[in-house]
Tab-separated table of C-alpha atoms in Angstrom:
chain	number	residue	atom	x	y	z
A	5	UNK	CA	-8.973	-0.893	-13.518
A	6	UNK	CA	-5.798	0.924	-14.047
A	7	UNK	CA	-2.953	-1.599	-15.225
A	8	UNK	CA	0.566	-0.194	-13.186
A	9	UNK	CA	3.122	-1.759	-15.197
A	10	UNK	CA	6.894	-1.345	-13.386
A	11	UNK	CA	10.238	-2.284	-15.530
A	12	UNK	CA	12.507	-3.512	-14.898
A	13	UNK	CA	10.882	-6.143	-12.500
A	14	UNK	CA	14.440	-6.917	-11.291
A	15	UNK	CA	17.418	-4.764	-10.857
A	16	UNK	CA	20.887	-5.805	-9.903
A	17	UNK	CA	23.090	-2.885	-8.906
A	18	UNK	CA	26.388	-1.974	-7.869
A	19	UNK	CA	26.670	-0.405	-4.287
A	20	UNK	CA	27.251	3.547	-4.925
A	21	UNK	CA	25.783	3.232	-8.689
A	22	UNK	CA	22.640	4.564	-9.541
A	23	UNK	CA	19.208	2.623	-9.953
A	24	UNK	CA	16.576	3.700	-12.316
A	25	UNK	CA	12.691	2.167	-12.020
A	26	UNK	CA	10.403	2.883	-14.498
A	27	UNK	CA	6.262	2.909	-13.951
A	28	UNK	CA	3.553	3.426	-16.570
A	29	UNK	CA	0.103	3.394	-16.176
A	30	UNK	CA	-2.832	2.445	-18.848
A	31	UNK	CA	-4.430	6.165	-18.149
A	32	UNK	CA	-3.862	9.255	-17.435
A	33	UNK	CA	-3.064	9.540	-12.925
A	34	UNK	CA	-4.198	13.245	-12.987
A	35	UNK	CA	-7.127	13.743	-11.148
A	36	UNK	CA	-9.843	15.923	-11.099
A	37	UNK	CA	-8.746	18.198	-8.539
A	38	UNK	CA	-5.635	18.757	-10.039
A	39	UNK	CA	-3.606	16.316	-8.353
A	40	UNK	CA	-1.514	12.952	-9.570
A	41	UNK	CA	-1.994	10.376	-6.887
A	42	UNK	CA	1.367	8.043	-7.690
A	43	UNK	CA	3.445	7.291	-5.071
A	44	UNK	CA	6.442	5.122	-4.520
A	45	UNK	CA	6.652	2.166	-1.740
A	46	UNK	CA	9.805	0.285	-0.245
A	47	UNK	CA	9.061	-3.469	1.046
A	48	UNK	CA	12.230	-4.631	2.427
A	49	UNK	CA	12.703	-8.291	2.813
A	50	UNK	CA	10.159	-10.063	5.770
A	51	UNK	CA	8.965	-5.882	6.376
A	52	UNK	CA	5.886	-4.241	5.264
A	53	UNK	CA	5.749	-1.403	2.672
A	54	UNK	CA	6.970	1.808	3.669
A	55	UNK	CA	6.649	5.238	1.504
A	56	UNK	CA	9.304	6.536	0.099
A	57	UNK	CA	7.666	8.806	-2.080
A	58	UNK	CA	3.922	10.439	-2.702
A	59	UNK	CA	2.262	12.733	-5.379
A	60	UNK	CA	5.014	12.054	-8.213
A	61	UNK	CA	8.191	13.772	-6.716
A	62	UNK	CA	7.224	14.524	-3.123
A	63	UNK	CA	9.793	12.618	-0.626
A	64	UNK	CA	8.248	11.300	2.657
A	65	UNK	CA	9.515	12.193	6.418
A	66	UNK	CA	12.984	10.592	6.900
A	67	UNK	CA	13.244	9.447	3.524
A	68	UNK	CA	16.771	10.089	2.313
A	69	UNK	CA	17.570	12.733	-0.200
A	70	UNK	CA	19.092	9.879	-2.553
A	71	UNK	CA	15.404	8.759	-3.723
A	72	UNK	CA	13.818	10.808	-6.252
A	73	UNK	CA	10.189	10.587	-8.033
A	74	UNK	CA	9.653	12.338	-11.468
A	75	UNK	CA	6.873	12.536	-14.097
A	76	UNK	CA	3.513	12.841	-15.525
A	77	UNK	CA	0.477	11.865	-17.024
A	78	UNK	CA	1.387	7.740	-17.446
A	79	UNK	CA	4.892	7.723	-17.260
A	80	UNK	CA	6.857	7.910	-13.664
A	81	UNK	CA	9.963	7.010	-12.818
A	82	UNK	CA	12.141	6.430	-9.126
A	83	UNK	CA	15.419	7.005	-8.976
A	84	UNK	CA	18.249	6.072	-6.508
A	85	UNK	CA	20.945	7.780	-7.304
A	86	UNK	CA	23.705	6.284	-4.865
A	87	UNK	CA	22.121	2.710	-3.854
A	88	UNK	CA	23.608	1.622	-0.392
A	89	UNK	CA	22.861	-1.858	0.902
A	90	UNK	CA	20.000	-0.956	3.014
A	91	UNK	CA	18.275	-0.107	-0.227
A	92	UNK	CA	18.081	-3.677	-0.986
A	93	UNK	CA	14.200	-4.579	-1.393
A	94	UNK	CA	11.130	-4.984	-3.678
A	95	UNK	CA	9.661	-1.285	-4.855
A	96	UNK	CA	6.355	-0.796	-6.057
A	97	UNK	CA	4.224	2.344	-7.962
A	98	UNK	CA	1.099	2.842	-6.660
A	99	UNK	CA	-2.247	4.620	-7.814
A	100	UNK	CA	-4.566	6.245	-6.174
A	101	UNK	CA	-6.477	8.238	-8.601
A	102	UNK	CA	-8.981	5.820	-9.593
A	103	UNK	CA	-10.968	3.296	-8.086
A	104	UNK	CA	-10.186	0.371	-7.412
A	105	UNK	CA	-6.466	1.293	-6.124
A	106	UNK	CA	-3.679	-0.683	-7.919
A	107	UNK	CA	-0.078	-1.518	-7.588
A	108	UNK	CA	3.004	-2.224	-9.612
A	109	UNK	CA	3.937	-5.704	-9.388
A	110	UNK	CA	7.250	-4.873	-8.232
A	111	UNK	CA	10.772	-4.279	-9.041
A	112	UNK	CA	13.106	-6.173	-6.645
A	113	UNK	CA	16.593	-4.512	-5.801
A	114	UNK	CA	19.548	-6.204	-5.209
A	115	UNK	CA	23.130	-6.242	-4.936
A	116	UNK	CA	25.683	-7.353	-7.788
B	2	UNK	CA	3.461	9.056	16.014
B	3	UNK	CA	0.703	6.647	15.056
B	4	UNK	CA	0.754	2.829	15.122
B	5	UNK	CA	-1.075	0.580	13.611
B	6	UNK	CA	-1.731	-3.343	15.042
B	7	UNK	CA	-3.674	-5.980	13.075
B	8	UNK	CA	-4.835	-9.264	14.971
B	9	UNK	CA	-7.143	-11.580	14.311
B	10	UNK	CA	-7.084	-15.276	13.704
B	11	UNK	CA	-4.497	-16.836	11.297
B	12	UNK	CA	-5.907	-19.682	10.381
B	13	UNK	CA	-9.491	-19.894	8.819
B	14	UNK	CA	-11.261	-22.720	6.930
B	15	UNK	CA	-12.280	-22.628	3.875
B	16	UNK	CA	-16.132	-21.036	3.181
B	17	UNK	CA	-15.809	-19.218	6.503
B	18	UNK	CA	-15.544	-15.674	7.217
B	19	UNK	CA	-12.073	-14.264	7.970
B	20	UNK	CA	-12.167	-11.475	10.431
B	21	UNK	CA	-9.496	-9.389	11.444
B	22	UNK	CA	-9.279	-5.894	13.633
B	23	UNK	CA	-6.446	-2.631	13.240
B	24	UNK	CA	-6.024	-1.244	16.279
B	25	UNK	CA	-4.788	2.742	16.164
B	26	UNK	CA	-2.796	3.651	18.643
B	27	UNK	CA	-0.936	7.095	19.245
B	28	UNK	CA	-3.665	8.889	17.051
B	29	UNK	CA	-7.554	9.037	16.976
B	30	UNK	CA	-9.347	6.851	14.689
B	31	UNK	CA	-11.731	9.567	14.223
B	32	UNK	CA	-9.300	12.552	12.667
B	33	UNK	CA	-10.732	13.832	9.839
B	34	UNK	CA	-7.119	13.559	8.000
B	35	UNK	CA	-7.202	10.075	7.403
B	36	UNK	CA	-9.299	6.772	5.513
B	37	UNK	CA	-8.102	3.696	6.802
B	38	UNK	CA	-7.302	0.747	4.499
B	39	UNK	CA	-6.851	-2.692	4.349
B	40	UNK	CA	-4.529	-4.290	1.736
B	41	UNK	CA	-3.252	-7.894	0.929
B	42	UNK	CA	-0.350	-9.679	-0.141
B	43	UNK	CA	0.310	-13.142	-1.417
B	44	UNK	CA	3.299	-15.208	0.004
B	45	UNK	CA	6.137	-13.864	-2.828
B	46	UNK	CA	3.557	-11.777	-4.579
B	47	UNK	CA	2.139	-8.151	-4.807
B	48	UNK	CA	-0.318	-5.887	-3.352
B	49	UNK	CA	-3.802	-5.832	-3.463
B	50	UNK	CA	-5.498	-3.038	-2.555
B	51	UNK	CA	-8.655	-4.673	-0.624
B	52	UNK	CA	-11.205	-1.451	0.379
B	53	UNK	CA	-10.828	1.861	2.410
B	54	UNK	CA	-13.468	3.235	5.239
B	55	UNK	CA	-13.286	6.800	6.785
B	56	UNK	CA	-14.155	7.335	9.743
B	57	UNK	CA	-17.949	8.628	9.191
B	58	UNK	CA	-18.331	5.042	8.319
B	59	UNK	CA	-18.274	5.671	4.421
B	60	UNK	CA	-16.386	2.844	2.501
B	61	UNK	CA	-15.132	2.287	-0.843
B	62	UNK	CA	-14.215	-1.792	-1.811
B	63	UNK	CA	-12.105	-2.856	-4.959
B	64	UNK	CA	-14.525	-4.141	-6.920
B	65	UNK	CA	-13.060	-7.587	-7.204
B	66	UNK	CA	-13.610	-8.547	-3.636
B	67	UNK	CA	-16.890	-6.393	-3.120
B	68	UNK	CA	-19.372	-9.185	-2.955
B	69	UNK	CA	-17.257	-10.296	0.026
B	70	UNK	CA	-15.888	-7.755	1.696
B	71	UNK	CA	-17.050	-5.548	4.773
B	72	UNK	CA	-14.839	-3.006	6.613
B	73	UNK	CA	-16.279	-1.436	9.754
B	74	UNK	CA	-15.285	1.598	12.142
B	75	UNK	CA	-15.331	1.179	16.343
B	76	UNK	CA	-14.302	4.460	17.144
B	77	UNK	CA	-14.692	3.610	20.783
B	78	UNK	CA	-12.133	1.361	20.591
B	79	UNK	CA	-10.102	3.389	18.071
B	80	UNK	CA	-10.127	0.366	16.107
B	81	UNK	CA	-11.640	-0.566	11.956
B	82	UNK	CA	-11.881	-4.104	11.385
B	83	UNK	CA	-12.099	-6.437	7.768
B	84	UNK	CA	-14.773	-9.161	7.217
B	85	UNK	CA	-13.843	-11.523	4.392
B	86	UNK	CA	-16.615	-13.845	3.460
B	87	UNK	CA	-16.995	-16.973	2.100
B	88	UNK	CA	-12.958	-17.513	1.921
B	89	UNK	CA	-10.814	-20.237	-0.164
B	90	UNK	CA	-7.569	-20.829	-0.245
B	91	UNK	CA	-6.310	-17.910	-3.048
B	92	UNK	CA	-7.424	-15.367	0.209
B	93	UNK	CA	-4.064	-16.682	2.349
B	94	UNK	CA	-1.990	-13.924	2.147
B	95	UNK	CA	-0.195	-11.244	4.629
B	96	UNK	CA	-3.142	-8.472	5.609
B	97	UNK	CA	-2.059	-5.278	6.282
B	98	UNK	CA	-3.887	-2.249	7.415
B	99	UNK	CA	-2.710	1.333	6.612
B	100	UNK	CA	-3.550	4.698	6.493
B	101	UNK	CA	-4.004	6.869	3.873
B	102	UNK	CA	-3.102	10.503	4.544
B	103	UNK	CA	-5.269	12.676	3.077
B	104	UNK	CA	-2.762	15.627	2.645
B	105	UNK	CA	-0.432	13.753	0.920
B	106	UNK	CA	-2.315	11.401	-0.720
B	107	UNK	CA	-0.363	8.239	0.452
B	108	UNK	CA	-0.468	5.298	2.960
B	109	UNK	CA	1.721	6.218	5.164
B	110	UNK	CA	1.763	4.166	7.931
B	111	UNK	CA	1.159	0.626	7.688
B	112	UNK	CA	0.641	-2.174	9.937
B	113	UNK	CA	3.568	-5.036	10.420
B	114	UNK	CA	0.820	-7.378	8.788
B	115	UNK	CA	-0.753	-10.564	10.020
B	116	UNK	CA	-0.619	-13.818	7.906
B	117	UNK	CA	-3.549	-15.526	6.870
B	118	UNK	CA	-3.780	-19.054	5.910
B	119	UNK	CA	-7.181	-20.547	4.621
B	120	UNK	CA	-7.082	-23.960	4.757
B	121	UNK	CA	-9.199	-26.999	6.494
């Protein structure tokens, strides 16, 4: 199985400062037809997930312009770059290139 | 916009079969753009992806769980549905079901999730 290992797995931030969340995988996401199946959930408190962010960099309908995806190969990272309070939640990396599909463990957000 | 509903019972005993159902709603089950999938999570814990069916029946199970696991397709009732065999109590969790665009290569709509305790 591929091994989706997130850092840090909790991140206190001030409101208006940037968060940074870092995920690497144990191989390679590309796939064989060319694509990299990582995407980027949201699971606010007592709320299923919710995308945020698909295909490394690719924001999801509605999501706001403040999340951004970037990288390659193993190494991905999201970035908030204004967090707000509604922001406040556990995010998780997510593969889908291989079988079986596997998760981050998680990277809670919260509020200093 | 489509909507996804799981139900099902939430309390099973242990060495029994846990069944639950999605229901789709606001889309057909049958679109060629999605798979549906079911995935788990542990009270405080992470996800688990649990298996993924399209709707020409084909299916795909995390390998972990295989032995145990059956996901079906009523496309009748727009519905897929998750058999969970022989259960103990490290299955209670929150089951969601989801689907998985196939454009973009994401879940993008998931259920609100149903809790399921195993216990006697």
């Amino acid at each position: 199985d591929i091994v989706m290992t997130q850092t840090p797995l909790s991140s206190p931030v001030t409101l208006g400062q940037p968060a940074s969340i870092s995920c690497r995988s144990s191989q390679s996401l590309v796939h064989s037809d060319g694509n990299t199946y990582l995407s980027w959930l949201q699971q606010r408190p007592g709320q299923p997930p919710r995308l945020l962010i698909y295909k490394i960099s690719n924001r999801f309908s509605g999501v706001p312009d403040r999340f951004s995806g970037s990288g390659a190969g193993t190494d991905f990272t999201l970035k908030i770059s204004r967090v707000e309070a509604e922001d406040v939640g556990v995010y998780y990396c997510m593969q889908a290139t291989q079988f079986p599909w596997t998760f981050g463990q998680g990277t809670k957000v919260e509020i200093k | 916009q489509v909507q996804l509903q799981e139900s099902g019972p939430g309390l099973v005993k242990p060495s029994q079969t846990l069944s639950l159902t999605c229901t789709v709603s606001g889309g057909s089950i049958s679109s060629g753009s999605y798979y549906w999938s079911w995935i788990r999570q542990p009270a405080g814990k992470g996800l688990e992806w649990i298996g993924r069916i399209y709707t020409s029946g084909s299916t795909n199970y995390n390998p972990s769980l295989k032995s145990r696991v059956t996901i079906s397709v009523d496309t009748s009732k727009n519905q897929f549905s998750l058999k969970l065999s022989s259960v103990t109590a490290a299955d209670t969790a929150v089951y969601y079901c989801a689907s998985w665009f196939r454009r973009d290569g994401a879940f993008d709509i998931w259920g609100q999730g149903t809790m399921v305790t195993v216990s006697s």
